[in-house]
mmCIF file of N, CA and C in Angstrom:
data_model
loop_
_atom_site.group_PDB
_atom_site.id
_atom_site.type_symbol
_atom_site.label_atom_id
_atom_site.label_comp_id
_atom_site.label_asym_id
_atom_site.label_seq_id
_atom_site.Cartn_x
_atom_site.Cartn_y
_atom_site.Cartn_z
ATOM 1 N N GLN A 17 124.678 102.993 90.763
ATOM 2 C CA GLN A 17 124.974 103.314 92.016
ATOM 3 C C GLN A 17 124.005 103.007 92.898
ATOM 4 N N THR A 18 124.319 102.133 93.886
ATOM 5 C CA THR A 18 123.253 101.684 94.758
ATOM 6 C C THR A 18 122.764 102.681 95.677
ATOM 7 N N ARG A 19 121.513 103.026 95.556
ATOM 8 C CA ARG A 19 120.869 104.061 96.413
ATOM 9 C C ARG A 19 120.223 103.594 97.897
ATOM 10 N N LEU A 20 120.203 102.240 97.801
ATOM 11 C CA LEU A 20 119.681 101.673 99.022
ATOM 12 C C LEU A 20 120.784 100.914 99.742
ATOM 13 N N VAL A 21 120.971 101.072 101.195
ATOM 14 C CA VAL A 21 121.882 100.201 101.651
ATOM 15 C C VAL A 21 121.402 99.172 102.531
ATOM 16 N N GLN A 22 121.555 97.868 102.404
ATOM 17 C CA GLN A 22 121.141 96.833 103.284
ATOM 18 C C GLN A 22 121.815 96.362 104.375
ATOM 19 N N SER A 23 121.307 95.933 105.436
ATOM 20 C CA SER A 23 122.446 95.332 106.497
ATOM 21 C C SER A 23 121.460 94.108 107.124
ATOM 22 N N GLY A 24 122.243 93.313 107.863
ATOM 23 C CA GLY A 24 121.497 92.119 108.389
ATOM 24 C C GLY A 24 121.864 90.808 107.445
ATOM 25 N N GLY A 25 121.114 89.573 107.597
ATOM 26 C CA GLY A 25 121.269 88.602 106.847
ATOM 27 C C GLY A 25 122.306 87.759 107.641
ATOM 28 N N GLY A 26 122.705 86.695 107.041
ATOM 29 C CA GLY A 26 123.747 85.723 107.550
ATOM 30 C C GLY A 26 123.217 84.254 107.541
ATOM 31 N N VAL A 27 123.976 83.536 108.469
ATOM 32 C CA VAL A 27 123.520 82.070 108.496
ATOM 33 C C VAL A 27 122.760 81.834 109.853
ATOM 34 N N VAL A 28 121.825 80.982 109.703
ATOM 35 C CA VAL A 28 120.963 80.892 111.051
ATOM 36 C C VAL A 28 120.388 79.327 110.773
ATOM 37 N N GLN A 29 120.238 78.623 112.012
ATOM 38 C CA GLN A 29 119.412 77.330 112.098
ATOM 39 C C GLN A 29 118.011 77.569 111.721
ATOM 40 N N PRO A 30 117.426 76.308 111.293
ATOM 41 C CA PRO A 30 116.057 76.432 111.094
ATOM 42 C C PRO A 30 115.155 76.671 112.238
ATOM 43 N N GLY A 31 114.279 77.482 112.245
ATOM 44 C CA GLY A 31 113.469 77.951 113.519
ATOM 45 C C GLY A 31 113.913 79.290 114.044
ATOM 46 N N GLY A 32 115.222 79.496 113.481
ATOM 47 C CA GLY A 32 115.945 80.927 113.967
ATOM 48 C C GLY A 32 115.282 82.031 113.411
ATOM 49 N N SER A 33 115.542 83.292 113.744
ATOM 50 C CA SER A 33 115.209 84.532 113.377
ATOM 51 C C SER A 33 116.382 85.406 112.848
ATOM 52 N N LEU A 34 116.094 86.285 111.899
ATOM 53 C CA LEU A 34 116.889 87.336 111.448
ATOM 54 C C LEU A 34 116.033 88.529 111.167
ATOM 55 N N LYS A 35 116.841 89.817 111.175
ATOM 56 C CA LYS A 35 116.264 91.107 110.987
ATOM 57 C C LYS A 35 117.076 91.789 109.864
ATOM 58 N N LEU A 36 116.387 92.200 108.705
ATOM 59 C CA LEU A 36 117.089 92.994 107.674
ATOM 60 C C LEU A 36 116.755 94.310 107.862
ATOM 61 N N SER A 37 117.639 95.141 107.418
ATOM 62 C CA SER A 37 117.406 96.586 107.374
ATOM 63 C C SER A 37 117.680 97.158 106.067
ATOM 64 N N CYS A 38 116.920 98.441 105.761
ATOM 65 C CA CYS A 38 117.258 98.808 104.479
ATOM 66 C C CYS A 38 117.150 100.419 104.528
ATOM 67 N N SER A 39 118.125 101.316 104.171
ATOM 68 C CA SER A 39 118.048 102.753 104.393
ATOM 69 C C SER A 39 118.743 103.451 103.335
ATOM 70 N N THR A 40 118.584 104.804 103.090
ATOM 71 C CA THR A 40 119.180 105.582 102.187
ATOM 72 C C THR A 40 119.375 106.830 102.664
ATOM 73 N N SER A 41 120.426 107.370 102.295
ATOM 74 C CA SER A 41 120.658 108.853 102.596
ATOM 75 C C SER A 41 120.481 109.731 101.487
ATOM 76 N N LYS A 42 120.098 109.210 100.238
ATOM 77 C CA LYS A 42 119.729 109.875 99.118
ATOM 78 C C LYS A 42 118.634 110.637 98.940
ATOM 79 N N PHE A 43 117.642 110.259 99.548
ATOM 80 C CA PHE A 43 116.130 110.953 99.447
ATOM 81 C C PHE A 43 115.396 110.349 100.635
ATOM 82 N N ALA A 44 114.343 111.092 100.809
ATOM 83 C CA ALA A 44 113.313 110.760 101.755
ATOM 84 C C ALA A 44 112.535 109.620 101.531
ATOM 85 N N LEU A 45 112.051 108.713 102.269
ATOM 86 C CA LEU A 45 111.316 107.372 101.838
ATOM 87 C C LEU A 45 109.857 107.637 102.155
ATOM 88 N N ASP A 46 109.609 108.820 102.598
ATOM 89 C CA ASP A 46 108.055 108.959 102.916
ATOM 90 C C ASP A 46 107.051 108.597 102.056
ATOM 91 N N PHE A 47 107.461 108.983 100.747
ATOM 92 C CA PHE A 47 106.352 108.690 99.626
ATOM 93 C C PHE A 47 106.785 107.522 98.673
ATOM 94 N N TYR A 48 107.535 106.460 99.457
ATOM 95 C CA TYR A 48 108.022 105.292 98.660
ATOM 96 C C TYR A 48 107.370 104.144 99.445
ATOM 97 N N ALA A 49 106.795 103.275 98.701
ATOM 98 C CA ALA A 49 106.572 101.922 99.130
ATOM 99 C C ALA A 49 107.842 101.220 99.267
ATOM 100 N N ILE A 50 107.869 100.369 100.248
ATOM 101 C CA ILE A 50 109.176 99.605 100.260
ATOM 102 C C ILE A 50 108.780 98.072 100.113
ATOM 103 N N GLY A 51 109.431 97.346 99.396
ATOM 104 C CA GLY A 51 109.528 95.880 99.173
ATOM 105 C C GLY A 51 110.519 95.225 99.383
ATOM 106 N N TRP A 52 110.339 93.894 99.770
ATOM 107 C CA TRP A 52 111.444 92.861 99.971
ATOM 108 C C TRP A 52 111.212 91.839 99.081
ATOM 109 N N PHE A 53 112.309 91.492 98.432
ATOM 110 C CA PHE A 53 112.284 90.256 97.385
ATOM 111 C C PHE A 53 113.463 89.284 97.752
ATOM 112 N N ARG A 54 113.298 88.191 97.219
ATOM 113 C CA ARG A 54 114.283 87.254 97.259
ATOM 114 C C ARG A 54 114.484 86.565 96.116
ATOM 115 N N GLN A 55 115.699 85.933 95.835
ATOM 116 C CA GLN A 55 116.125 85.118 94.647
ATOM 117 C C GLN A 55 116.977 84.067 95.149
ATOM 118 N N ALA A 56 116.551 82.920 94.906
ATOM 119 C CA ALA A 56 117.327 81.566 95.303
ATOM 120 C C ALA A 56 118.066 80.984 93.816
ATOM 121 N N PRO A 57 119.028 80.523 93.976
ATOM 122 C CA PRO A 57 119.798 80.026 92.803
ATOM 123 C C PRO A 57 118.704 79.232 91.764
ATOM 124 N N GLY A 58 118.879 79.724 90.490
ATOM 125 C CA GLY A 58 118.030 79.062 89.429
ATOM 126 C C GLY A 58 116.614 79.377 89.615
ATOM 127 N N LYS A 59 116.240 80.292 90.452
ATOM 128 C CA LYS A 59 114.703 80.635 90.467
ATOM 129 C C LYS A 59 114.584 82.092 90.091
ATOM 130 N N GLU A 60 113.397 82.521 89.926
ATOM 131 C CA GLU A 60 113.297 83.866 89.517
ATOM 132 C C GLU A 60 113.159 84.706 90.822
ATOM 133 N N ARG A 61 113.345 86.023 90.864
ATOM 134 C CA ARG A 61 113.140 86.883 91.887
ATOM 135 C C ARG A 61 111.508 86.903 92.207
ATOM 136 N N GLU A 62 111.329 86.865 93.490
ATOM 137 C CA GLU A 62 109.786 86.797 94.005
ATOM 138 C C GLU A 62 109.593 87.814 94.996
ATOM 139 N N GLY A 63 108.531 88.362 95.334
ATOM 140 C CA GLY A 63 108.080 89.211 96.254
ATOM 141 C C GLY A 63 107.862 88.517 97.514
ATOM 142 N N VAL A 64 108.517 89.123 98.654
ATOM 143 C CA VAL A 64 108.303 88.654 99.903
ATOM 144 C C VAL A 64 107.257 89.268 100.758
ATOM 145 N N ALA A 65 107.478 90.644 100.774
ATOM 146 C CA ALA A 65 106.661 91.549 101.687
ATOM 147 C C ALA A 65 106.852 92.950 101.203
ATOM 148 N N CYS A 66 105.700 93.735 101.319
ATOM 149 C CA CYS A 66 105.774 95.124 100.842
ATOM 150 C C CYS A 66 104.888 95.913 101.930
ATOM 151 N N ILE A 67 105.242 97.241 101.931
ATOM 152 C CA ILE A 67 104.546 98.060 102.815
ATOM 153 C C ILE A 67 104.202 99.537 102.305
ATOM 154 N N SER A 68 103.113 100.141 102.461
ATOM 155 C CA SER A 68 102.843 101.366 101.913
ATOM 156 C C SER A 68 103.647 102.451 102.601
ATOM 157 N N PRO A 69 103.721 103.577 101.885
ATOM 158 C CA PRO A 69 104.648 104.775 102.383
ATOM 159 C C PRO A 69 103.972 105.050 103.974
ATOM 160 N N SER A 70 102.839 104.824 104.195
ATOM 161 C CA SER A 70 102.212 105.299 105.558
ATOM 162 C C SER A 70 102.532 104.211 106.473
ATOM 163 N N GLY A 71 102.667 103.071 106.054
ATOM 164 C CA GLY A 71 102.938 101.832 106.892
ATOM 165 C C GLY A 71 101.667 101.197 107.277
ATOM 166 N N ASP A 72 100.423 101.684 106.873
ATOM 167 C CA ASP A 72 99.344 101.255 107.251
ATOM 168 C C ASP A 72 98.768 100.042 106.346
ATOM 169 N N ASP A 73 99.495 99.750 105.263
ATOM 170 C CA ASP A 73 98.822 98.738 104.478
ATOM 171 C C ASP A 73 100.160 97.808 104.168
ATOM 172 N N THR A 74 100.134 96.498 104.238
ATOM 173 C CA THR A 74 101.202 95.526 104.044
ATOM 174 C C THR A 74 100.648 94.338 103.319
ATOM 175 N N ASP A 75 101.547 93.799 102.564
ATOM 176 C CA ASP A 75 101.153 92.574 101.912
ATOM 177 C C ASP A 75 102.191 91.546 102.040
ATOM 178 N N TYR A 76 101.973 90.031 101.972
ATOM 179 C CA TYR A 76 103.069 89.254 102.125
ATOM 180 C C TYR A 76 102.775 87.980 101.124
ATOM 181 N N SER A 77 103.811 87.323 100.821
ATOM 182 C CA SER A 77 103.694 86.099 99.998
ATOM 183 C C SER A 77 103.231 84.992 100.870
ATOM 184 N N PRO A 78 102.326 84.140 100.403
ATOM 185 C CA PRO A 78 101.875 83.233 100.980
ATOM 186 C C PRO A 78 102.826 82.148 101.820
ATOM 187 N N SER A 79 103.895 82.101 101.144
ATOM 188 C CA SER A 79 105.198 81.273 101.724
ATOM 189 C C SER A 79 105.466 82.020 103.182
ATOM 190 N N VAL A 80 105.436 83.235 103.169
ATOM 191 C CA VAL A 80 106.104 83.725 104.522
ATOM 192 C C VAL A 80 105.138 84.397 105.525
ATOM 193 N N LYS A 81 103.937 84.510 105.137
ATOM 194 C CA LYS A 81 102.870 85.032 105.860
ATOM 195 C C LYS A 81 102.795 84.491 107.280
ATOM 196 N N GLY A 82 102.813 85.155 108.371
ATOM 197 C CA GLY A 82 102.544 84.699 109.661
ATOM 198 C C GLY A 82 104.090 84.390 110.356
ATOM 199 N N ARG A 83 105.114 84.387 109.496
ATOM 200 C CA ARG A 83 106.495 84.148 109.892
ATOM 201 C C ARG A 83 107.348 85.532 109.732
ATOM 202 N N PHE A 84 107.104 86.296 108.716
ATOM 203 C CA PHE A 84 107.834 87.460 108.526
ATOM 204 C C PHE A 84 107.006 88.667 108.687
ATOM 205 N N THR A 85 107.683 89.787 109.200
ATOM 206 C CA THR A 85 106.948 91.053 109.391
ATOM 207 C C THR A 85 107.694 92.265 108.881
ATOM 208 N N ILE A 86 107.116 92.946 108.108
ATOM 209 C CA ILE A 86 107.746 94.204 107.333
ATOM 210 C C ILE A 86 107.273 95.348 108.167
ATOM 211 N N SER A 87 108.082 96.285 108.332
ATOM 212 C CA SER A 87 107.791 97.410 108.941
ATOM 213 C C SER A 87 108.694 98.476 108.517
ATOM 214 N N ARG A 88 108.416 99.865 108.913
ATOM 215 C CA ARG A 88 109.276 100.872 108.504
ATOM 216 C C ARG A 88 109.247 101.994 109.525
ATOM 217 N N ASP A 89 110.328 102.991 109.492
ATOM 218 C CA ASP A 89 110.573 103.787 110.286
ATOM 219 C C ASP A 89 111.032 105.170 109.492
ATOM 220 N N ASN A 90 109.949 106.013 109.125
ATOM 221 C CA ASN A 90 110.040 107.093 108.305
ATOM 222 C C ASN A 90 110.956 108.129 108.724
ATOM 223 N N ALA A 91 110.844 108.224 110.156
ATOM 224 C CA ALA A 91 111.745 109.192 110.739
ATOM 225 C C ALA A 91 113.117 109.022 110.598
ATOM 226 N N ASN A 92 113.523 107.714 110.641
ATOM 227 C CA ASN A 92 114.893 107.255 110.461
ATOM 228 C C ASN A 92 115.104 106.857 108.972
ATOM 229 N N ASN A 93 114.121 106.865 108.002
ATOM 230 C CA ASN A 93 114.478 106.520 106.548
ATOM 231 C C ASN A 93 114.850 105.156 106.186
ATOM 232 N N THR A 94 114.219 104.298 107.208
ATOM 233 C CA THR A 94 114.566 102.799 107.283
ATOM 234 C C THR A 94 113.420 102.058 106.980
ATOM 235 N N GLY A 95 113.635 100.809 106.347
ATOM 236 C CA GLY A 95 112.603 99.701 106.324
ATOM 237 C C GLY A 95 113.153 98.522 106.848
ATOM 238 N N TYR A 96 112.308 97.460 107.447
ATOM 239 C CA TYR A 96 112.947 96.359 107.944
ATOM 240 C C TYR A 96 112.051 95.179 107.578
ATOM 241 N N LEU A 97 112.634 94.015 107.737
ATOM 242 C CA LEU A 97 111.938 92.655 107.470
ATOM 243 C C LEU A 97 112.518 91.820 108.650
ATOM 244 N N GLN A 98 111.497 91.640 109.590
ATOM 245 C CA GLN A 98 111.808 90.662 110.626
ATOM 246 C C GLN A 98 111.359 89.276 110.175
ATOM 247 N N MET A 99 112.323 88.346 110.206
ATOM 248 C CA MET A 99 112.034 87.030 109.747
ATOM 249 C C MET A 99 112.053 86.012 110.763
ATOM 250 N N ASN A 100 111.071 85.381 111.128
ATOM 251 C CA ASN A 100 110.915 84.424 112.297
ATOM 252 C C ASN A 100 110.601 82.865 111.728
ATOM 253 N N SER A 101 110.804 81.978 112.569
ATOM 254 C CA SER A 101 110.606 80.491 112.121
ATOM 255 C C SER A 101 111.270 80.138 110.850
ATOM 256 N N LEU A 102 112.446 80.611 110.589
ATOM 257 C CA LEU A 102 113.067 80.372 109.308
ATOM 258 C C LEU A 102 113.230 78.816 108.861
ATOM 259 N N LYS A 103 112.932 78.714 107.724
ATOM 260 C CA LYS A 103 113.099 77.441 106.972
ATOM 261 C C LYS A 103 114.305 77.330 106.059
ATOM 262 N N PRO A 104 114.654 76.139 105.616
ATOM 263 C CA PRO A 104 115.892 76.038 104.757
ATOM 264 C C PRO A 104 115.308 76.626 103.347
ATOM 265 N N GLU A 105 114.001 76.403 103.057
ATOM 266 C CA GLU A 105 113.632 77.116 101.878
ATOM 267 C C GLU A 105 113.435 78.667 101.682
ATOM 268 N N ASP A 106 113.896 79.230 102.958
ATOM 269 C CA ASP A 106 113.843 80.624 102.667
ATOM 270 C C ASP A 106 115.291 81.076 102.406
ATOM 271 N N THR A 107 116.076 80.156 102.164
ATOM 272 C CA THR A 107 117.656 80.425 101.913
ATOM 273 C C THR A 107 117.599 81.166 100.394
ATOM 274 N N ALA A 108 118.097 82.480 100.389
ATOM 275 C CA ALA A 108 118.203 83.272 99.178
ATOM 276 C C ALA A 108 119.096 84.504 99.324
ATOM 277 N N ILE A 109 119.088 85.224 98.439
ATOM 278 C CA ILE A 109 119.605 86.549 98.397
ATOM 279 C C ILE A 109 118.379 87.510 98.569
ATOM 280 N N TYR A 110 118.503 88.169 99.385
ATOM 281 C CA TYR A 110 117.201 89.163 99.738
ATOM 282 C C TYR A 110 117.569 90.621 99.382
ATOM 283 N N TYR A 111 116.584 91.242 98.659
ATOM 284 C CA TYR A 111 116.830 92.594 98.201
ATOM 285 C C TYR A 111 115.675 93.368 98.692
ATOM 286 N N CYS A 112 115.984 94.698 99.043
ATOM 287 C CA CYS A 112 114.874 95.742 99.440
ATOM 288 C C CYS A 112 114.889 96.536 98.065
ATOM 289 N N ALA A 113 113.632 97.106 97.949
ATOM 290 C CA ALA A 113 113.381 98.067 96.870
ATOM 291 C C ALA A 113 112.382 99.067 97.182
ATOM 292 N N VAL A 114 112.534 100.315 96.500
ATOM 293 C CA VAL A 114 111.373 101.163 96.776
ATOM 294 C C VAL A 114 110.857 101.729 95.560
ATOM 295 N N LEU A 115 109.540 102.050 95.738
ATOM 296 C CA LEU A 115 108.668 102.391 94.431
ATOM 297 C C LEU A 115 107.999 103.732 94.893
ATOM 298 N N TYR A 116 108.058 104.637 94.118
ATOM 299 C CA TYR A 116 107.391 106.020 94.512
ATOM 300 C C TYR A 116 106.017 105.918 94.334
ATOM 301 N N SER A 117 105.310 106.625 95.127
ATOM 302 C CA SER A 117 103.790 106.359 95.266
ATOM 303 C C SER A 117 103.119 107.676 95.297
ATOM 304 N N THR A 118 102.020 107.777 94.422
ATOM 305 C CA THR A 118 101.383 109.213 94.173
ATOM 306 C C THR A 118 100.658 109.603 95.434
ATOM 307 N N THR A 119 100.145 108.621 96.109
ATOM 308 C CA THR A 119 99.406 108.769 97.501
ATOM 309 C C THR A 119 100.184 108.143 98.807
ATOM 310 N N TYR A 120 99.997 108.731 99.718
ATOM 311 C CA TYR A 120 100.609 108.263 101.267
ATOM 312 C C TYR A 120 100.100 107.025 101.503
ATOM 313 N N ASN A 121 98.744 106.607 101.119
ATOM 314 C CA ASN A 121 98.280 105.391 101.427
ATOM 315 C C ASN A 121 98.081 104.292 100.272
ATOM 316 N N GLN A 122 98.812 104.667 99.145
ATOM 317 C CA GLN A 122 98.602 103.883 98.033
ATOM 318 C C GLN A 122 99.057 102.190 98.461
ATOM 319 N N ALA A 123 98.211 101.369 97.946
ATOM 320 C CA ALA A 123 98.544 99.884 98.239
ATOM 321 C C ALA A 123 99.907 99.478 97.642
ATOM 322 N N PRO A 124 100.589 98.906 98.490
ATOM 323 C CA PRO A 124 102.016 98.400 97.934
ATOM 324 C C PRO A 124 101.846 97.235 96.935
ATOM 325 N N SER A 125 102.920 96.907 96.377
ATOM 326 C CA SER A 125 102.966 95.888 95.261
ATOM 327 C C SER A 125 104.071 94.977 95.700
ATOM 328 N N LEU A 126 103.694 93.687 95.245
ATOM 329 C CA LEU A 126 104.755 92.409 95.420
ATOM 330 C C LEU A 126 105.501 92.171 94.063
ATOM 331 N N ARG A 127 105.114 93.115 93.119
ATOM 332 C CA ARG A 127 105.764 93.014 91.557
ATOM 333 C C ARG A 127 106.936 93.648 91.443
ATOM 334 N N PRO A 128 108.133 92.900 91.275
ATOM 335 C CA PRO A 128 109.503 93.564 91.426
ATOM 336 C C PRO A 128 109.640 94.533 90.188
ATOM 337 N N TRP A 129 109.033 94.238 89.125
ATOM 338 C CA TRP A 129 109.413 94.989 87.929
ATOM 339 C C TRP A 129 108.768 96.516 88.119
ATOM 340 N N GLU A 130 108.051 96.664 89.080
ATOM 341 C CA GLU A 130 107.453 98.093 89.501
ATOM 342 C C GLU A 130 108.250 98.908 90.315
ATOM 343 N N TYR A 131 109.469 98.423 90.888
ATOM 344 C CA TYR A 131 110.179 99.041 91.726
ATOM 345 C C TYR A 131 111.597 99.705 90.921
ATOM 346 N N THR A 132 111.837 100.833 91.439
ATOM 347 C CA THR A 132 112.847 101.605 90.823
ATOM 348 C C THR A 132 114.160 101.583 91.432
ATOM 349 N N TYR A 133 114.438 101.725 92.742
ATOM 350 C CA TYR A 133 115.713 101.763 93.276
ATOM 351 C C TYR A 133 115.788 100.337 94.036
ATOM 352 N N TRP A 134 117.006 99.684 94.074
ATOM 353 C CA TRP A 134 117.280 98.541 94.754
ATOM 354 C C TRP A 134 118.485 98.502 95.734
ATOM 355 N N GLY A 135 118.509 97.817 96.578
ATOM 356 C CA GLY A 135 119.546 97.511 97.427
ATOM 357 C C GLY A 135 120.677 96.721 96.846
ATOM 358 N N GLN A 136 121.747 96.465 97.577
ATOM 359 C CA GLN A 136 122.752 95.607 97.024
ATOM 360 C C GLN A 136 122.489 94.087 97.069
ATOM 361 N N GLY A 137 121.537 93.597 97.985
ATOM 362 C CA GLY A 137 121.432 92.328 98.196
ATOM 363 C C GLY A 137 122.142 91.657 99.501
ATOM 364 N N THR A 138 121.576 90.813 100.151
ATOM 365 C CA THR A 138 122.200 90.307 101.344
ATOM 366 C C THR A 138 121.866 88.835 101.413
ATOM 367 N N GLN A 139 122.727 87.938 101.729
ATOM 368 C CA GLN A 139 122.591 86.534 101.763
ATOM 369 C C GLN A 139 121.957 86.141 103.123
ATOM 370 N N VAL A 140 120.832 85.216 102.884
ATOM 371 C CA VAL A 140 120.373 84.728 104.048
ATOM 372 C C VAL A 140 120.280 83.251 104.003
ATOM 373 N N THR A 141 121.002 82.397 104.812
ATOM 374 C CA THR A 141 121.139 80.936 104.607
ATOM 375 C C THR A 141 120.627 80.322 105.989
ATOM 376 N N VAL A 142 119.664 79.583 105.629
ATOM 377 C CA VAL A 142 119.124 78.638 106.784
ATOM 378 C C VAL A 142 119.420 77.162 106.571
ATOM 379 N N SER A 143 120.276 76.848 107.638
ATOM 380 C CA SER A 143 120.868 75.527 107.585
ATOM 381 C C SER A 143 121.283 75.025 108.923
ATOM 382 N N SER A 144 121.064 73.806 109.102
ATOM 383 C CA SER A 144 121.604 73.138 110.384
ATOM 384 C C SER A 144 123.104 72.667 110.459
#
């Protein structure tokens, strides 16, 4: 059973923007790090961005740093991934996931195997 629900995604031209959302009604996200991952056909799942439970600490893959921004709204139990200056190589299925953290300021992780609950995935296609 999918515990996280994703929205956003779609088809966009190179240079365009998209915003992904990830939320749940099953539990409070306050003590969970949120990660965004993607998987292109024939490739392994890779970490894109992650954010600590407090929101004070973030990390990004070098391939998206400066173009993507991860954020969260704990009051609304939602995480976001703003994607700007999209490139064709960003085309993939994007997944959000959460990892329970023992401290509110625990540094987030880009390692997918550490995450517990996953969203259903959403297709992002960058094409002219």
